PDB file of C-alpha atoms (C1' of nucleotides) in Angstrom:
ATOM      1  CA  MET C   1      -4.496 -16.470 -32.466  1.00  0.00           C
ATOM      2  CA  SER C   2      -3.897 -14.652 -29.291  1.00  0.00           C
ATOM      3  CA  ASP C   3      -1.115 -12.549 -30.635  1.00  0.00           C
ATOM      4  CA  GLU C   4       0.749 -10.354 -28.197  1.00  0.00           C
ATOM      5  CA  ASN C   5       3.128  -8.709 -30.620  1.00  0.00           C
ATOM      6  CA  PRO C   6       6.259  -9.488 -28.674  1.00  0.00           C
ATOM      7  CA  GLY C   7       8.933  -6.905 -29.229  1.00  0.00           C
ATOM      8  CA  PRO C   8      12.656  -7.451 -29.662  1.00  0.00           C
ATOM      9  CA  ALA C   9      13.020  -8.129 -25.972  1.00  0.00           C
ATOM     10  CA  GLY C  10      10.426 -10.840 -26.137  1.00  0.00           C
ATOM     11  CA  LEU C  11       7.670  -8.923 -24.376  1.00  0.00           C
ATOM     12  CA  PRO C  12       4.610  -7.047 -25.554  1.00  0.00           C
ATOM     13  CA  GLU C  13       5.332  -3.652 -26.936  1.00  0.00           C
ATOM     14  CA  TYR C  14       3.117  -1.881 -24.446  1.00  0.00           C
ATOM     15  CA  ALA C  15       4.811  -3.533 -21.485  1.00  0.00           C
ATOM     16  CA  GLU C  16       8.134  -2.599 -22.956  1.00  0.00           C
ATOM     17  CA  ARG C  17       7.148   1.077 -22.928  1.00  0.00           C
ATOM     18  CA  VAL C  18       5.939   0.844 -19.352  1.00  0.00           C
ATOM     19  CA  LEU C  19       9.235  -0.657 -18.235  1.00  0.00           C
ATOM     20  CA  GLU C  20      11.108   2.012 -20.105  1.00  0.00           C
ATOM     21  CA  VAL C  21       9.394   4.716 -18.082  1.00  0.00           C
ATOM     22  CA  ALA C  22       9.847   2.806 -14.836  1.00  0.00           C
ATOM     23  CA  GLU C  23      13.586   2.679 -15.387  1.00  0.00           C
ATOM     24  CA  ARG C  24      13.582   6.419 -15.940  1.00  0.00           C
ATOM     25  CA  ILE C  25      12.243   7.226 -12.474  1.00  0.00           C
ATOM     26  CA  PRO C  26      15.074   8.679 -10.393  1.00  0.00           C
ATOM     27  CA  PRO C  27      15.945   7.161  -7.024  1.00  0.00           C
ATOM     28  CA  GLY C  28      14.059   8.671  -4.149  1.00  0.00           C
ATOM     29  CA  ARG C  29      11.111   9.445  -6.412  1.00  0.00           C
ATOM     30  CA  VAL C  30       8.037   7.484  -7.517  1.00  0.00           C
ATOM     31  CA  MET C  31       5.445   7.533 -10.269  1.00  0.00           C
ATOM     32  CA  THR C  32       1.865   6.293 -10.084  1.00  0.00           C
ATOM     33  CA  TYR C  33       0.290   3.752 -12.398  1.00  0.00           C
ATOM     34  CA  GLY C  34      -2.072   6.385 -13.688  1.00  0.00           C
ATOM     35  CA  ASP C  35       0.701   8.873 -14.323  1.00  0.00           C
ATOM     36  CA  ILE C  36       2.633   6.396 -16.402  1.00  0.00           C
ATOM     37  CA  ALA C  37      -0.469   5.602 -18.429  1.00  0.00           C
ATOM     38  CA  GLU C  38      -1.029   9.293 -19.117  1.00  0.00           C
ATOM     39  CA  TRP C  39       2.596   9.862 -19.881  1.00  0.00           C
ATOM     40  CA  LEU C  40       2.457   7.071 -22.454  1.00  0.00           C
ATOM     41  CA  GLU C  41      -0.879   8.328 -23.708  1.00  0.00           C
ATOM     42  CA  GLU C  42      -2.002   4.750 -23.895  1.00  0.00           C
ATOM     43  CA  GLY C  43      -3.821   2.245 -21.726  1.00  0.00           C
ATOM     44  CA  GLY C  44      -4.836   2.980 -18.165  1.00  0.00           C
ATOM     45  CA  PRO C  45      -3.670   2.419 -14.604  1.00  0.00           C
ATOM     46  CA  ARG C  46      -4.820  -1.178 -14.607  1.00  0.00           C
ATOM     47  CA  GLN C  47      -2.948  -1.943 -17.804  1.00  0.00           C
ATOM     48  CA  VAL C  48       0.220  -0.462 -16.367  1.00  0.00           C
ATOM     49  CA  GLY C  49      -0.281  -2.510 -13.220  1.00  0.00           C
ATOM     50  CA  ARG C  50      -0.764  -5.618 -15.310  1.00  0.00           C
ATOM     51  CA  ALA C  51       2.410  -4.948 -17.287  1.00  0.00           C
ATOM     52  CA  MET C  52       4.334  -4.464 -14.055  1.00  0.00           C
ATOM     53  CA  SER C  53       3.016  -7.604 -12.431  1.00  0.00           C
ATOM     54  CA  LEU C  54       3.921  -9.683 -15.440  1.00  0.00           C
ATOM     55  CA  TYR C  55       7.181  -8.149 -16.629  1.00  0.00           C
ATOM     56  CA  GLY C  56       8.281  -5.626 -14.035  1.00  0.00           C
ATOM     57  CA  ARG C  57      10.543  -7.858 -12.009  1.00  0.00           C
ATOM     58  CA  ALA C  58      13.677  -6.594 -13.824  1.00  0.00           C
ATOM     59  CA  VAL C  59      13.074  -2.854 -13.270  1.00  0.00           C
ATOM     60  CA  PRO C  60      12.840  -0.729 -10.088  1.00  0.00           C
ATOM     61  CA  TRP C  61       9.251  -1.859  -9.450  1.00  0.00           C
ATOM     62  CA  TRP C  62       9.137  -0.156  -6.023  1.00  0.00           C
ATOM     63  CA  ARG C  63       9.157   3.239  -7.762  1.00  0.00           C
ATOM     64  CA  VAL C  64       5.846   2.493  -9.454  1.00  0.00           C
ATOM     65  CA  VAL C  65       3.144   2.905  -6.875  1.00  0.00           C
ATOM     66  CA  ARG C  66      -0.513   3.545  -6.213  1.00  0.00           C
ATOM     67  CA  SER C  67      -1.688   7.121  -6.054  1.00  0.00           C
ATOM     68  CA  ASP C  68      -2.649   6.809  -2.394  1.00  0.00           C
ATOM     69  CA  GLY C  69       0.921   5.934  -1.401  1.00  0.00           C
ATOM     70  CA  VAL C  70       0.154   2.462  -0.113  1.00  0.00           C
ATOM     71  CA  LEU C  71       3.117   0.099  -0.271  1.00  0.00           C
ATOM     72  CA  LEU C  72       2.920  -2.800  -2.680  1.00  0.00           C
ATOM     73  CA  PRO C  73       0.919  -5.542  -0.949  1.00  0.00           C
ATOM     74  CA  GLY C  74       3.037  -8.631  -0.510  1.00  0.00           C
ATOM     75  CA  ALA C  75       6.301  -6.746  -0.938  1.00  0.00           C
ATOM     76  CA  GLU C  76       5.933  -4.068   1.725  1.00  0.00           C
ATOM     77  CA  GLN C  77       9.125  -4.970   3.546  1.00  0.00           C
ATOM     78  CA  ARG C  78      11.161  -5.152   0.357  1.00  0.00           C
ATOM     79  CA  ALA C  79       9.789  -1.831  -0.820  1.00  0.00           C
ATOM     80  CA  LEU C  80      10.348  -0.196   2.547  1.00  0.00           C
ATOM     81  CA  ALA C  81      13.991  -1.250   2.528  1.00  0.00           C
ATOM     82  CA  HIS C  82      14.475   0.370  -0.875  1.00  0.00           C
ATOM     83  CA  TYR C  83      12.699   3.572   0.151  1.00  0.00           C
ATOM     84  CA  ARG C  84      14.844   3.921   3.238  1.00  0.00           C
ATOM     85  CA  ALA C  85      17.991   3.275   1.228  1.00  0.00           C
ATOM     86  CA  GLU C  86      17.007   5.853  -1.400  1.00  0.00           C
ATOM     87  CA  GLY C  87      15.644   8.416   0.991  1.00  0.00           C
ATOM     88  CA  THR C  88      12.168   8.342  -0.512  1.00  0.00           C
ATOM     89  CA  PRO C  89       9.849  10.541   1.570  1.00  0.00           C
ATOM     90  CA  LEU C  90       7.645   8.400   3.771  1.00  0.00           C
ATOM     91  CA  ARG C  91       4.776   9.262   6.070  1.00  0.00           C
ATOM     92  CA  ASP C  92       3.636   7.579   9.213  1.00  0.00           C
ATOM     93  CA  SER C  93       0.050   6.474   9.348  1.00  0.00           C
ATOM     94  CA  ALA C  94      -1.816   4.350  11.840  1.00  0.00           C
ATOM     95  CA  ALA C  95      -1.684   1.338   9.549  1.00  0.00           C
ATOM     96  CA  GLY C  96       2.057   1.727   8.978  1.00  0.00           C
ATOM     97  CA  PRO C  97       4.435   3.690   6.765  1.00  0.00           C
ATOM     98  CA  ARG C  98       3.086   5.067   3.499  1.00  0.00           C
ATOM     99  CA  LEU C  99       4.724   7.116   0.781  1.00  0.00           C
ATOM    100  CA  ASP C 100       4.505  10.863   1.071  1.00  0.00           C
ATOM    101  CA  MET C 101       3.116  11.312  -2.424  1.00  0.00           C
ATOM    102  CA  ARG C 102       3.178  15.074  -2.168  1.00  0.00           C
ATOM    103  CA  ARG C 103       6.963  15.030  -2.126  1.00  0.00           C
ATOM    104  CA  ALA C 104       7.860  11.691  -3.702  1.00  0.00           C
ATOM    105  CA  ARG C 105       5.710  11.940  -6.817  1.00  0.00           C
ATOM    106  CA  TRP C 106       7.716  12.558  -9.956  1.00  0.00           C
ATOM    107  CA  ASP C 107       6.038  14.098 -12.993  1.00  0.00           C
ATOM    108  CA  GLY C 108       8.418  12.719 -15.586  1.00  0.00           C
ATOM    109  CA  SER C 109      10.380  15.881 -16.188  1.00  0.00           C
ATOM    110  CA  ASP C 110      14.061  15.866 -15.378  1.00  0.00           C
ATOM    111  CA  GLY C 111      15.284  17.946 -12.497  1.00  0.00           C
ATOM    112  CA  GLY C 112      16.740  20.535 -14.901  1.00  0.00           C
ATOM    113  CA  GLY C 113      14.390  23.373 -14.109  1.00  0.00           C
ATOM    114  CA  GLY C 114      11.307  21.420 -14.922  1.00  0.00           C
ATOM    115  CA  ARG C 115      10.156  20.713 -11.411  1.00  0.00           C
ATOM    116  CA  LEU C 116       6.626  21.555 -10.567  1.00  0.00           C
ATOM    117  CA  HIS C 117       6.504  20.495  -6.965  1.00  0.00           C
ATOM    118  CA  ASP C 118       8.070  21.664  -3.731  1.00  0.00           C
TER     119      ASP C 118
ATOM    120  C1'  DA A   1     -21.712 -12.973 -25.446  1.00  0.00           C
ATOM    121  C1'  DT A   2     -21.759 -12.112 -20.235  1.00  0.00           C
ATOM    122  C1'  DA A   3     -19.354 -12.163 -15.767  1.00  0.00           C
ATOM    123  C1'  DA A   4     -15.428 -11.986 -12.891  1.00  0.00           C
ATOM    124  C1'  DT A   5     -10.737 -10.269 -11.944  1.00  0.00           C
ATOM    125  C1'  DG A   6      -6.873  -7.149 -11.185  1.00  0.00           C
ATOM    126  C1'  DA A   7       0.450  -4.247  -8.661  1.00  0.00           C
ATOM    127  C1'  DC A   8      -5.920   1.423 -10.195  1.00  0.00           C
ATOM    128  C1'  DG A   9      -8.416   6.048  -9.180  1.00  0.00           C
ATOM    129  C1'  DT A  10     -11.928   9.151  -7.512  1.00  0.00           C
ATOM    130  C1'  DC A  11     -15.732  10.261  -4.522  1.00  0.00           C
ATOM    131  C1'  DG A  12     -19.075  10.047  -0.672  1.00  0.00           C
ATOM    132  C1'  DG A  13     -20.106   8.839   4.037  1.00  0.00           C
TER     133       DG A  13
ATOM    134  C1'  DT E   1      -8.351   8.597   8.531  1.00  0.00           C
ATOM    135  C1'  DC E   2     -10.767   4.448   7.147  1.00  0.00           C
ATOM    136  C1'  DC E   3     -14.112   1.967   4.095  1.00  0.00           C
ATOM    137  C1'  DG E   4     -17.235   0.906   0.475  1.00  0.00           C
ATOM    138  C1'  DA E   5     -19.292   1.863  -4.083  1.00  0.00           C
ATOM    139  C1'  DC E   6     -18.439   2.926  -8.881  1.00  0.00           C
ATOM    140  C1'  DG E   7     -15.948   3.729 -13.037  1.00  0.00           C
ATOM    141  C1'  DC E   8     -12.438   2.119 -15.985  1.00  0.00           C
ATOM    142  C1'  DC E   9     -10.337  -1.318 -19.359  1.00  0.00           C
ATOM    143  C1'  DA E  10      -7.691  -5.492 -21.018  1.00  0.00           C
ATOM    144  C1'  DT E  11      -7.589 -10.283 -19.977  1.00  0.00           C
ATOM    145  C1'  DT E  12      -9.835 -14.792 -18.466  1.00  0.00           C
ATOM    146  C1'  DA E  13     -13.297 -17.883 -17.331  1.00  0.00           C
TER     147       DA E  13
END
DNA sequence: ATAATGACGTCGG
DNA sequence: TCCGACGCCATTA
């Protein structure tokens, strides 16, 4: 049987962990698919992306982004509105606004002294 | 079992 | 900066 091991919330355990991290990302900051995978020490960027596409609608999905800072295809306007509202660092490129990963990327550590950037 | 697909990532040109 | 080729890995066809 194609078992998915649904957790208490009714979704696969792995997806549940991904969503848990996504909810942890502070406003104005973002995390990449790859970073979340490493942080979980399980799966890879594509698995995180899959989990988000299937179950991520209930969490701040706009804070989970690609490493190159490209806005989520198909939801660019929605994402942009959130970024502006949260003050997420953006960058202007010829093709349009992109995330300024250098400043927006969050490593998973809380602000309490554990910041590695900036 | 093999091939194609996807909310990815890195590298070379 | 932009674009294509490859690598990666679970799911689908």
